mmCIF file of C-alpha atoms and ligand atoms in Angstrom:
data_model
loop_
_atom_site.group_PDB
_atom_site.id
_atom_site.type_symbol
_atom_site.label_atom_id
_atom_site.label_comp_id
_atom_site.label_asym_id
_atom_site.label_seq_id
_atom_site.Cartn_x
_atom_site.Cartn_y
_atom_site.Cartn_z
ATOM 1 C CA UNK A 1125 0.000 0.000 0.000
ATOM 2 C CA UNK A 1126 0.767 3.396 -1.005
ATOM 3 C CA UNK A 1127 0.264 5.040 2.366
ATOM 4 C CA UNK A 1128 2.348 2.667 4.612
ATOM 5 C CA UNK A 1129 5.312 3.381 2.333
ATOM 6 C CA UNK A 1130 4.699 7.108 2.747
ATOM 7 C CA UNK A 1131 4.416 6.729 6.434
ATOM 8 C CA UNK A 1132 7.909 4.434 6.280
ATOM 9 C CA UNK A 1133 9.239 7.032 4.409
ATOM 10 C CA UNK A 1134 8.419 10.146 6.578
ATOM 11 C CA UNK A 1135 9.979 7.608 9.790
ATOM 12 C CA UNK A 1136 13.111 7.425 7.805
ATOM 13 C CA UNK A 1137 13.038 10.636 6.870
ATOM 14 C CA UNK A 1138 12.890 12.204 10.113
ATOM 15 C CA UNK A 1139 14.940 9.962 12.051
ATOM 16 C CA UNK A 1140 17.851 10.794 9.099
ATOM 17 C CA UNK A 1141 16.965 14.315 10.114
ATOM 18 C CA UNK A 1142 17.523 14.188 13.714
ATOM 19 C CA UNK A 1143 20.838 12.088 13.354
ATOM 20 C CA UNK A 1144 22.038 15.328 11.453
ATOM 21 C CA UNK A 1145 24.963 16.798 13.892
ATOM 22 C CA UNK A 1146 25.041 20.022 11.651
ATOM 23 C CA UNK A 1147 24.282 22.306 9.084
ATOM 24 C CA UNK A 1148 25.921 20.662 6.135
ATOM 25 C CA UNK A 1149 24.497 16.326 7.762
ATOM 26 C CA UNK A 1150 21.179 18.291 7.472
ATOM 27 C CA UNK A 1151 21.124 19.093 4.333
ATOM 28 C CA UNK A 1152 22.202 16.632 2.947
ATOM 29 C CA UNK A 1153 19.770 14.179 4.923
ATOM 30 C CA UNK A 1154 17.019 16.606 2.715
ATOM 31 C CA UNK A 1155 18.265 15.967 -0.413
ATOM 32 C CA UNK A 1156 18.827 12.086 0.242
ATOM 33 C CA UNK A 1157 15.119 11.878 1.198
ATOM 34 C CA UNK A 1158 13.180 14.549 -0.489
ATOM 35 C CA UNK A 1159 15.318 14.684 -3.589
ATOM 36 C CA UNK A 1160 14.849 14.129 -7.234
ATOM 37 C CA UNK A 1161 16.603 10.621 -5.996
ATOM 38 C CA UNK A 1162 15.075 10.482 -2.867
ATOM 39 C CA UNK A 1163 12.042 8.380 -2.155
ATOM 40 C CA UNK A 1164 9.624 10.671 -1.898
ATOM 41 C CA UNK A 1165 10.345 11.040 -5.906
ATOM 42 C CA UNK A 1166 9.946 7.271 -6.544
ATOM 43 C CA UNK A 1167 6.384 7.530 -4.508
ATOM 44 C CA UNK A 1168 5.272 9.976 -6.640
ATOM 45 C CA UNK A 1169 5.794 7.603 -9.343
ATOM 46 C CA UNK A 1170 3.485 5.153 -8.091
ATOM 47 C CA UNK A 1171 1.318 8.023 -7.006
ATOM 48 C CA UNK A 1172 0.929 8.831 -10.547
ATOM 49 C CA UNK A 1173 -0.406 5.544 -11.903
ATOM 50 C CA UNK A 1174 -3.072 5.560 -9.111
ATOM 51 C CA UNK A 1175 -6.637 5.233 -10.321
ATOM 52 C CA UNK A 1176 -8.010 8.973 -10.396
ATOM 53 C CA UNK A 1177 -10.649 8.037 -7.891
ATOM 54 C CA UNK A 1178 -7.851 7.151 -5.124
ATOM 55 C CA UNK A 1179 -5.698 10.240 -6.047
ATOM 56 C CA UNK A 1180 -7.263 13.435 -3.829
ATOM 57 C CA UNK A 1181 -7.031 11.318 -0.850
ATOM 58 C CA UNK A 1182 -3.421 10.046 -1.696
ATOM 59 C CA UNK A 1183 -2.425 13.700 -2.588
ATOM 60 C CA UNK A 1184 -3.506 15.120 0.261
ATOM 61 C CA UNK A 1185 -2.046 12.892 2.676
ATOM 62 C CA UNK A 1186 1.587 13.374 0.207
ATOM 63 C CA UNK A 1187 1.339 16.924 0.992
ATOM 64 C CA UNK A 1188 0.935 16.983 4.778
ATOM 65 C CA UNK A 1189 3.634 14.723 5.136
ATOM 66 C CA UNK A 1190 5.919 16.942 2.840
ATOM 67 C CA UNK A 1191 4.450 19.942 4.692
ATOM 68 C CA UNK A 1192 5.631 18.250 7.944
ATOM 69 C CA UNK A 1193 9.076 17.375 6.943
ATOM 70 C CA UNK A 1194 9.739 20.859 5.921
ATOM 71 C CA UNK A 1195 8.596 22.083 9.261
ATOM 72 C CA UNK A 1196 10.507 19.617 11.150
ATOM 73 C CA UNK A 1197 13.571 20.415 8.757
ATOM 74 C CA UNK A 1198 13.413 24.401 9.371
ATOM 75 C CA UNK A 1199 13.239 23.568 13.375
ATOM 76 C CA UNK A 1200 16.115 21.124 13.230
ATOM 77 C CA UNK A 1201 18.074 23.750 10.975
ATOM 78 C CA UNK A 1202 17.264 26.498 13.414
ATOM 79 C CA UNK A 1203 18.047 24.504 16.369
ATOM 80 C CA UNK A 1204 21.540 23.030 14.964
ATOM 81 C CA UNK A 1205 22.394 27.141 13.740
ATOM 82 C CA UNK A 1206 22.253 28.490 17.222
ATOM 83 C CA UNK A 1207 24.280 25.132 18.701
ATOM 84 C CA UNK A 1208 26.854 26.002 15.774
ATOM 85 C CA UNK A 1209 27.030 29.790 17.548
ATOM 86 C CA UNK A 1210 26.889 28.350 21.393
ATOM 87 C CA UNK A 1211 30.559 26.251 19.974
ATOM 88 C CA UNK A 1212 32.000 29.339 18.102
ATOM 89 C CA UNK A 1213 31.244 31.474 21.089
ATOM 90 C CA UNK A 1214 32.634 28.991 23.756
ATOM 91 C CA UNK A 1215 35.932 28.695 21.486
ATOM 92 C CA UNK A 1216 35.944 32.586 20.916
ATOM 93 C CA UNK A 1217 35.193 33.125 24.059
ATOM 94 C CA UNK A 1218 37.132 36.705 25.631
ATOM 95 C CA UNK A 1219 38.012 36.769 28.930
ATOM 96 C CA UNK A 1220 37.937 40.316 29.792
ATOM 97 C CA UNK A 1221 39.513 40.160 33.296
ATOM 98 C CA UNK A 1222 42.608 38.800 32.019
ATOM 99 C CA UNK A 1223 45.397 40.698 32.269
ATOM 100 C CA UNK A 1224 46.381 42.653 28.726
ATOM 101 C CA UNK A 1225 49.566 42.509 26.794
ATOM 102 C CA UNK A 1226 52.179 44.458 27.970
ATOM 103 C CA UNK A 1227 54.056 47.307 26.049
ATOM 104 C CA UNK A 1228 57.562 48.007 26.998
ATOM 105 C CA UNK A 1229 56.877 51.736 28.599
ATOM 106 C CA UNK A 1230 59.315 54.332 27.519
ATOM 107 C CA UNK A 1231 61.074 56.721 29.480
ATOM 108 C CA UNK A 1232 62.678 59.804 29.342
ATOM 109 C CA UNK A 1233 66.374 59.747 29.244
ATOM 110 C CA UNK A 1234 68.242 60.730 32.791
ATOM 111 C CA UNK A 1235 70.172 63.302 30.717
ATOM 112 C CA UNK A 1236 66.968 65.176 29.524
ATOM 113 C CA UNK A 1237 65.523 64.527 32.356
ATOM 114 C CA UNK A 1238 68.250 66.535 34.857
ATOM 115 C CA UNK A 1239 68.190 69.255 31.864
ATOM 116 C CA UNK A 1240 64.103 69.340 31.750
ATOM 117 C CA UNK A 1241 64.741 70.164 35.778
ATOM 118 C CA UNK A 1242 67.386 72.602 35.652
ATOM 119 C CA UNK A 1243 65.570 74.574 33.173
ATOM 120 C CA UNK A 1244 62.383 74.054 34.910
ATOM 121 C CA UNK A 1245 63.817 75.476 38.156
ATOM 122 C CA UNK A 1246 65.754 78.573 36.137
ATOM 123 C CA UNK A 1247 63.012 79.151 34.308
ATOM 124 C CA UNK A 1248 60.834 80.462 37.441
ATOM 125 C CA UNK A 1249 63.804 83.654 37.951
ATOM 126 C CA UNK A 1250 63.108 84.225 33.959
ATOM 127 C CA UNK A 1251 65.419 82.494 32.458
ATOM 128 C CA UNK A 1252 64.531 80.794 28.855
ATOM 129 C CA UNK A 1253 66.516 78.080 26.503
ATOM 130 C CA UNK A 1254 68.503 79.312 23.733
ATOM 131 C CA UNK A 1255 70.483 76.989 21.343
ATOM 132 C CA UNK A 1256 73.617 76.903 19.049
ATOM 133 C CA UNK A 1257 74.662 74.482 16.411
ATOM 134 C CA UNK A 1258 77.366 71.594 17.321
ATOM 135 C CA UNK A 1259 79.606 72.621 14.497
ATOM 136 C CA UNK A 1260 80.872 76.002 15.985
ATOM 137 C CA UNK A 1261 82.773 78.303 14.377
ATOM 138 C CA UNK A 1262 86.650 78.416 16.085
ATOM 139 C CA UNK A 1263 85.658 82.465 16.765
ATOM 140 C CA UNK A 1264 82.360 81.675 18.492
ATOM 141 C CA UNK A 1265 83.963 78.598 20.391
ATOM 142 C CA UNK A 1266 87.105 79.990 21.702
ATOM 143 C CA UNK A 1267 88.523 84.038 19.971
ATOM 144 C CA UNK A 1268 85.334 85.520 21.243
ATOM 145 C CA UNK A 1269 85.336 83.865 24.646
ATOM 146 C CA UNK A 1270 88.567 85.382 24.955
ATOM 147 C CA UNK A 1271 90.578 81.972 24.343
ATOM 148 C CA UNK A 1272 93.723 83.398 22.663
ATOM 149 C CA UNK A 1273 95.229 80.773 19.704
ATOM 150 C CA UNK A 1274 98.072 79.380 22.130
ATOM 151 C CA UNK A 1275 95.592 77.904 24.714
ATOM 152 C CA UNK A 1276 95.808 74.169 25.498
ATOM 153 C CA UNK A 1277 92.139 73.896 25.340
ATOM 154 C CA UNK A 1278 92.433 74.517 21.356
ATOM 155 C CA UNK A 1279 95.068 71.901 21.435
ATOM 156 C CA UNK A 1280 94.007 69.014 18.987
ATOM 157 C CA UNK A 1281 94.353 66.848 21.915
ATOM 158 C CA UNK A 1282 90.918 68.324 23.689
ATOM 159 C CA UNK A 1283 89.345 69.493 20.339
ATOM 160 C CA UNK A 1284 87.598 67.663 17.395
ATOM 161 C CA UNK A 1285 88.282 69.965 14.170
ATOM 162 C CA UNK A 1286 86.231 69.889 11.316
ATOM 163 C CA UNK A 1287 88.354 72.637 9.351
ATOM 164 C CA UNK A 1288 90.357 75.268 9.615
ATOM 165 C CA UNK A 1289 87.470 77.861 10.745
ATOM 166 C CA UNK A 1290 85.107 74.988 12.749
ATOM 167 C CA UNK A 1291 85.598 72.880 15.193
ATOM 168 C CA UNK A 1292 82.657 70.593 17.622
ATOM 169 C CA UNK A 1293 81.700 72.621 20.084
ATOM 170 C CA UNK A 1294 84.147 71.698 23.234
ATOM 171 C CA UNK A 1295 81.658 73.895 25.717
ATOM 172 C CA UNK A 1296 77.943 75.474 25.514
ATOM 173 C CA UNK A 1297 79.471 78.937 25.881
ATOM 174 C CA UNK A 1298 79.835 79.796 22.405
ATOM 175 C CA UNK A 1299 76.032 80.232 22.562
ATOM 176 C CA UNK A 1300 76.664 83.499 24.892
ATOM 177 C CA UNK A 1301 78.089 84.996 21.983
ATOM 178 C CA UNK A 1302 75.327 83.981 19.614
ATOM 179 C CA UNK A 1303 72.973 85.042 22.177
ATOM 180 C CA UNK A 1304 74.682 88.293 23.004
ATOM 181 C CA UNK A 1305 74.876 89.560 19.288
ATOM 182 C CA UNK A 1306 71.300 88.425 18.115
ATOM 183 C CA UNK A 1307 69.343 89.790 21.533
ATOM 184 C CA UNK A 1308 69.695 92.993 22.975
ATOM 185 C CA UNK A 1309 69.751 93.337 26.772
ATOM 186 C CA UNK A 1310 68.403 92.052 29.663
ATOM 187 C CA UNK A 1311 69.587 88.648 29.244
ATOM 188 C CA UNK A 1312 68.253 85.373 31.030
ATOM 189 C CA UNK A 1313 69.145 82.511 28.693
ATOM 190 C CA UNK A 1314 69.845 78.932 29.539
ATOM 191 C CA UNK A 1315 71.680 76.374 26.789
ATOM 192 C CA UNK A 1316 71.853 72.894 27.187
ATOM 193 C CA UNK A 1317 73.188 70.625 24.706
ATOM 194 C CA UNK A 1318 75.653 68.142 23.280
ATOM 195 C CA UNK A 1319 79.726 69.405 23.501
ATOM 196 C CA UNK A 1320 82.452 67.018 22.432
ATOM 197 C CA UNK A 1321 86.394 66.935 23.791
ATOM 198 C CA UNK A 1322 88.349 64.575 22.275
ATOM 199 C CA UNK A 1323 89.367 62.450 25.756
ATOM 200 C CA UNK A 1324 87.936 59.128 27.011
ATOM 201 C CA UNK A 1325 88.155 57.310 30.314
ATOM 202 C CA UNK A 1326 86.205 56.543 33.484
ATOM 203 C CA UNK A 1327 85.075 59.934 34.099
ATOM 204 C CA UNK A 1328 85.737 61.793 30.936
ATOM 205 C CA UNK A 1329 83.175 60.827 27.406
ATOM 206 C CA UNK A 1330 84.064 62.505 24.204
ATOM 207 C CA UNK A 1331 80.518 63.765 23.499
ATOM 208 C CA UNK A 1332 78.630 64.851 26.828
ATOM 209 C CA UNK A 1333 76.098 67.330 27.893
ATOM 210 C CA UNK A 1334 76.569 70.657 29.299
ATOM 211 C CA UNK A 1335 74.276 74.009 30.889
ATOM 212 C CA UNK A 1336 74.951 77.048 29.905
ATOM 213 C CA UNK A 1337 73.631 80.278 32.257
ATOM 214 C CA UNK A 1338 73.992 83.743 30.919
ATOM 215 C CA UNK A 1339 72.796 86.702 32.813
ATOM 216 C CA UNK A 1340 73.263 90.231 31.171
ATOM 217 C CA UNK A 1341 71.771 93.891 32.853
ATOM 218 C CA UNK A 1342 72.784 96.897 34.698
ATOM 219 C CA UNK A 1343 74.884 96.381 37.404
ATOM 220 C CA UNK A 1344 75.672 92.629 38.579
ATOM 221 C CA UNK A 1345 77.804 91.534 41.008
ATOM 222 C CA UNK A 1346 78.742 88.313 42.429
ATOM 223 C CA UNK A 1347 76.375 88.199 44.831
ATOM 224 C CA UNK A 1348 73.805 87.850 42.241
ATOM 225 C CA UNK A 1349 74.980 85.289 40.932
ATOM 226 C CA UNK A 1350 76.017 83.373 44.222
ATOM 227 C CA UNK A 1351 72.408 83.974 45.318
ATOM 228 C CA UNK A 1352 71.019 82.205 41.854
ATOM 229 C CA UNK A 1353 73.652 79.371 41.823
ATOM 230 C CA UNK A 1354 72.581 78.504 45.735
ATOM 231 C CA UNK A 1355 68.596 78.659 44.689
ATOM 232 C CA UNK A 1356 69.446 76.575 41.715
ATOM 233 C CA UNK A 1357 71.281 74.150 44.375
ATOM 234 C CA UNK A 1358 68.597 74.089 46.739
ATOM 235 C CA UNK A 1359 65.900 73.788 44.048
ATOM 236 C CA UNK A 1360 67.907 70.449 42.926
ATOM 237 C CA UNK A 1361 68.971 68.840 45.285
ATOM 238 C CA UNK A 1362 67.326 69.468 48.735
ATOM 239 C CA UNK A 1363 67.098 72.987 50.864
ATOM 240 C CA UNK A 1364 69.914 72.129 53.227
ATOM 241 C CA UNK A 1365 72.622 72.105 50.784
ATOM 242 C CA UNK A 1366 75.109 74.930 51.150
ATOM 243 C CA UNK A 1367 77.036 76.492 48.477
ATOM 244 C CA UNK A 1368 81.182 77.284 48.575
ATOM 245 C CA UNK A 1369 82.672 79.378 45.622
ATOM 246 C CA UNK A 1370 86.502 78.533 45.038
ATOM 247 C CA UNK A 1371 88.628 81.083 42.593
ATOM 248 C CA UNK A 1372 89.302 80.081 39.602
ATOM 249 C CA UNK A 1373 90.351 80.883 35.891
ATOM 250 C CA UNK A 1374 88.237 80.651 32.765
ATOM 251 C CA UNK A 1375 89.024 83.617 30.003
ATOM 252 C CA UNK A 1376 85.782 84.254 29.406
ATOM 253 C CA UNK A 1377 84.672 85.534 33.531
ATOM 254 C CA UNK A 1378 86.394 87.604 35.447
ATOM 255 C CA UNK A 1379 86.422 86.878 38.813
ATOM 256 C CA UNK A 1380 86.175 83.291 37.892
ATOM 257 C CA UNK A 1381 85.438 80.429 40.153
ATOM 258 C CA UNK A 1382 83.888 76.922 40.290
ATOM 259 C CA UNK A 1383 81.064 76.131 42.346
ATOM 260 C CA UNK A 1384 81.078 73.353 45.201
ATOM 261 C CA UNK A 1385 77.833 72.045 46.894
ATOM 262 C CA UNK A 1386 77.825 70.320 49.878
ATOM 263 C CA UNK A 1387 77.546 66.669 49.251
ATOM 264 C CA UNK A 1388 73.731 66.045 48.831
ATOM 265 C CA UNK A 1389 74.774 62.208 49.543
ATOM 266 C CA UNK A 1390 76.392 62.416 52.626
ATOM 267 C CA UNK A 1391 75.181 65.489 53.393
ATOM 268 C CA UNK A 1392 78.664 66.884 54.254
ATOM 269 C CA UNK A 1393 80.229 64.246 56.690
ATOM 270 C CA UNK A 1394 81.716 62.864 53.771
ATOM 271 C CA UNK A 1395 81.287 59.692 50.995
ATOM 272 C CA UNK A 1396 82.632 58.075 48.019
ATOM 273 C CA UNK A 1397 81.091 60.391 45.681
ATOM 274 C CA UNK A 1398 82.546 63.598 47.282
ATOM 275 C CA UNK A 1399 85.866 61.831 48.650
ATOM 276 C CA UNK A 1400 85.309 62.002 51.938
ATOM 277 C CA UNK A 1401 85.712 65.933 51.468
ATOM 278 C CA UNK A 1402 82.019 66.283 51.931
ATOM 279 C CA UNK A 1403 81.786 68.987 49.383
ATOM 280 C CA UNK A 1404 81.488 68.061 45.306
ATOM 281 C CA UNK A 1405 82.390 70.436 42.542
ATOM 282 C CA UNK A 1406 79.366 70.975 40.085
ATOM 283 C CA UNK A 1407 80.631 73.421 37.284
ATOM 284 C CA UNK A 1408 82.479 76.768 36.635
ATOM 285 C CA UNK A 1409 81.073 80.682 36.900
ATOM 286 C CA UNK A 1410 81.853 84.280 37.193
ATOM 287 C CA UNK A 1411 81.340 87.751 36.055
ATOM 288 C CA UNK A 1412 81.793 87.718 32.400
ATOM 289 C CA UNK A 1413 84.442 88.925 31.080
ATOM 290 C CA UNK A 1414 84.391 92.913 30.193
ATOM 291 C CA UNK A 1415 86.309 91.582 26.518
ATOM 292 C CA UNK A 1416 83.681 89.151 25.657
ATOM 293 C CA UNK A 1417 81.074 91.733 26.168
ATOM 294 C CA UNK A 1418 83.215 93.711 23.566
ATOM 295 C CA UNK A 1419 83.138 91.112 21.401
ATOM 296 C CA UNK A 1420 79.972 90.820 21.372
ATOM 297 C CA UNK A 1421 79.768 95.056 20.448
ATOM 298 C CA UNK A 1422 77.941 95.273 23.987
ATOM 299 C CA UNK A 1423 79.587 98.527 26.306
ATOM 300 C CA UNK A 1424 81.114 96.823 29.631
ATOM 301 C CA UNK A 1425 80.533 100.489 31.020
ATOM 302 C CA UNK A 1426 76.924 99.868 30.698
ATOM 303 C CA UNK A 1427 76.757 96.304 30.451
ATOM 304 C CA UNK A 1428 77.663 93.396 33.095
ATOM 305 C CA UNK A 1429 76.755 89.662 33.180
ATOM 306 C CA UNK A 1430 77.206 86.881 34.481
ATOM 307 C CA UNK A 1431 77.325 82.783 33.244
ATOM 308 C CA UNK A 1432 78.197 79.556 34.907
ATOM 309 C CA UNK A 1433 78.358 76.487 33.187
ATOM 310 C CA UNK A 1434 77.516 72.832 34.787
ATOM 311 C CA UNK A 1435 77.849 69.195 33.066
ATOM 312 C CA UNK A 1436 74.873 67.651 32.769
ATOM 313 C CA UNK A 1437 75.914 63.952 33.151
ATOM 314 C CA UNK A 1438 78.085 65.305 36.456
ATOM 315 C CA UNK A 1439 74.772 66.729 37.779
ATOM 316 C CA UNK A 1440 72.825 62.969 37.087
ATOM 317 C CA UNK A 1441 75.458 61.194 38.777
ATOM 318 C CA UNK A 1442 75.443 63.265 42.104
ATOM 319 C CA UNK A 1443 71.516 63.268 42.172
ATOM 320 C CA UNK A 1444 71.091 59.452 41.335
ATOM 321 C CA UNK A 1445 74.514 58.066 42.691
ATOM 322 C CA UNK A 1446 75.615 56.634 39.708
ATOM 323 C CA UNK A 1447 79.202 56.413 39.036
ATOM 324 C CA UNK A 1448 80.272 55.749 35.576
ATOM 325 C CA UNK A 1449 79.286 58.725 32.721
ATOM 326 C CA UNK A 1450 79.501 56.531 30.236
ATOM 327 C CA UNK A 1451 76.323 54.704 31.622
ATOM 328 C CA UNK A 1452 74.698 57.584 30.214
ATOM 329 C CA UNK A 1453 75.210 56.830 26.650
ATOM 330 C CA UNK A 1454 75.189 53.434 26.354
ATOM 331 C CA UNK A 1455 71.366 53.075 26.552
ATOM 332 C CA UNK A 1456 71.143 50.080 28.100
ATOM 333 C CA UNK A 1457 67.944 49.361 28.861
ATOM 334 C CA UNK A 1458 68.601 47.785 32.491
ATOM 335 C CA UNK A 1459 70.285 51.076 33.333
ATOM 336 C CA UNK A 1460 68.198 53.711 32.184
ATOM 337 C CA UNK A 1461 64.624 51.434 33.492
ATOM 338 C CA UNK A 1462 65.407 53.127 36.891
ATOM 339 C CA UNK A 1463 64.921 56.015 36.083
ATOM 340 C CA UNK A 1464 61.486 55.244 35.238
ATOM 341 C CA UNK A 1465 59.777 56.968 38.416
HETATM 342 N N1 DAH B 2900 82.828 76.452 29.473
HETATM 343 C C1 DAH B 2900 83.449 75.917 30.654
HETATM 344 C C2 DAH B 2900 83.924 74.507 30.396
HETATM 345 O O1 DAH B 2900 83.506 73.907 29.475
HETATM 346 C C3 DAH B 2900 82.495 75.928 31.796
HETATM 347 C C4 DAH B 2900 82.173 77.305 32.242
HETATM 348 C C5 DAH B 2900 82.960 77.920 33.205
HETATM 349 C C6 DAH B 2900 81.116 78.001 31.720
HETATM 350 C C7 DAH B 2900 82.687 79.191 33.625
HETATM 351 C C8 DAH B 2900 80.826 79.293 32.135
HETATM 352 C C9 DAH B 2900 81.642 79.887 33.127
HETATM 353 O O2 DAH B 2900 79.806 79.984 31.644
HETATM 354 O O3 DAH B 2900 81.361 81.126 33.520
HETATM 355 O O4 DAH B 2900 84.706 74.011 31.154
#
């Protein structure tokens, strides 16, 4: 009979359906059963050579069970689409609270960072950053400064020529002069920057950093610039450290003399760092020189300054306690992490 086969079909069919673990099983569990090669195609056959009389009934029944299957199909497709999703999003899954990847964080370089704070701290008495190129002119780096040709600091030993007329810069001061002929007075200026000396050893690098101060008005005196040199101090390292000026010699200041702070380390009982004299020298100053202001066309009748000059790396390793400059330009990463505050 006609009908039992349909119902055996629609059994088969279905139970093919549910043994579908996907998408893809499903389908293909359709085309087995409902296809042009499928059963239901070779019923139809015998459906057709019915006698007319049996064929309304027959049809009908045909189409409810076809109507069924479909149903039962789009539920099992449905149902097998959202497992498909539940696996993608258990594999896919994001755990929010884990912890992210972590970028190496950069930092800024001890060097710019003791310059950043000098200038920061000189910048609150007026004083503002100038710069000058690294090739200097020989006038600009030494003639003008008042560093006649015979000097042993022009001596090829402690300079790096490029020609005849320009050499690297061995100090920061040629940018008085620049600064002094381009800018009329008052003067407040600070330069920082690269200077290279041709020497190399534990304490000495042939390309360091340096601070230039230049003060020009109407009458200054060393006082003034004792009082800004033991603000600077104080600003840097800590309030309790006391300043000592020591005479010295530079051409370009007159009275010269280099600056000593008390050691911020020890504190003045003394250390390592200041051998055991409790006092560390931190750069060079004076009045400037009545000839350089000539130089520079200004009158030293009207005119008086003053400049002091500090190394930058010298200034790192008494604040951090580090004791080896050329830590300072070997970027390795170990040594400049700690600086990461
Ligand atoms: N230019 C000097 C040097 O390189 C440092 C210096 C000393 C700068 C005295 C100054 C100063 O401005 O007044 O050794």
């Amino acid at each position: 009979m006609l009908k039992d086969k349909i119902e055996i079909a629609e059994k088969e069919a279905l139970t093919a359906f549910k043994a579908a673990q996907n998408g893809k099983e499903l389908y293909e569990a359709k085309v087995k059963h409902l296809g042009k090669q499928g059963a239901f195609s070779l019923l139809m056959r015998e459906f057709g050579k019915l006698p007319p009389a049996d064929k309304p009934a027959m049809g009908q029944l045909i189409n409810e069970v076809k109507t069924r299957l479909e149903e039962n199909y789009a539920q099992l497709e449905k149902e097998l689409k959202l497992k498909a999703y539940d696996e993608i999003i258990k594999k896919e899954q994001l755990d929010l609270t884990l912890p992210g990847t972590k970028s190496a964080d950069g930092a800024r370089h001890p060097v710019s960072m003791v310059i950043n704070e000098i200038v920061s701290i000189l910048s609150r008495i007026g004083y503002s950053v100038r710069q000058g190129p690294l090739i200097e002119t020989d006038r600009n780096n030494f003639t003008a400064l008042n560093i006649p040709e015979d000097h042993p600091a022009r001596d090829l030993q402690d300079t790096f020529y490029i020609d005849e007329g320009h050499v690297l810069r061995t100090h920061t001061s040629p940018v008085q002069i620049r600064t002094m002929e381009s800018e009329a007075p008052p003067i407040r200026v600070l330069a920082p920057g690269s200077v290279f000396r041709c020497d190399s050893d534990i304490s000495h690098s042939p390309n360091f950093h340096q601070i230039e101060g230049l003060l020009v008005d109407r009458k200054v005196s060393m006082a003034d610039l004792k009082g800004t040199l033991t603000y600077f101090v104080q600003e840097f390292f800590s309030k309790d450290i006391k300043t000592r000026f020591r005479p010295s010699y530079f051409q370009f200041t007159e009275p010269s003399a280099e600056v000593d702070c008390s050691c911020p380390i020890c504190k003045g009982k003394g250390c390592r760092m200041c051998k055991n004299s409790g006092w560390i020298e931190i750069g060079g100053c004076g009045l400037v020189n009545p000839k350089v202001l000539e130089h520079c066309k200004l009158d030293p009748e009207k005119w008086q300054g003053f400049a002091f000059g500090f190394g930058v790396e010298r200034m790192a390793i008494i604040k951090y306690g580090v004791d080896e400059i050329k830590l300072f330009s070997e970027n390795d990463v170990r040594f400049l992490k700690q600086f990461q505050f």
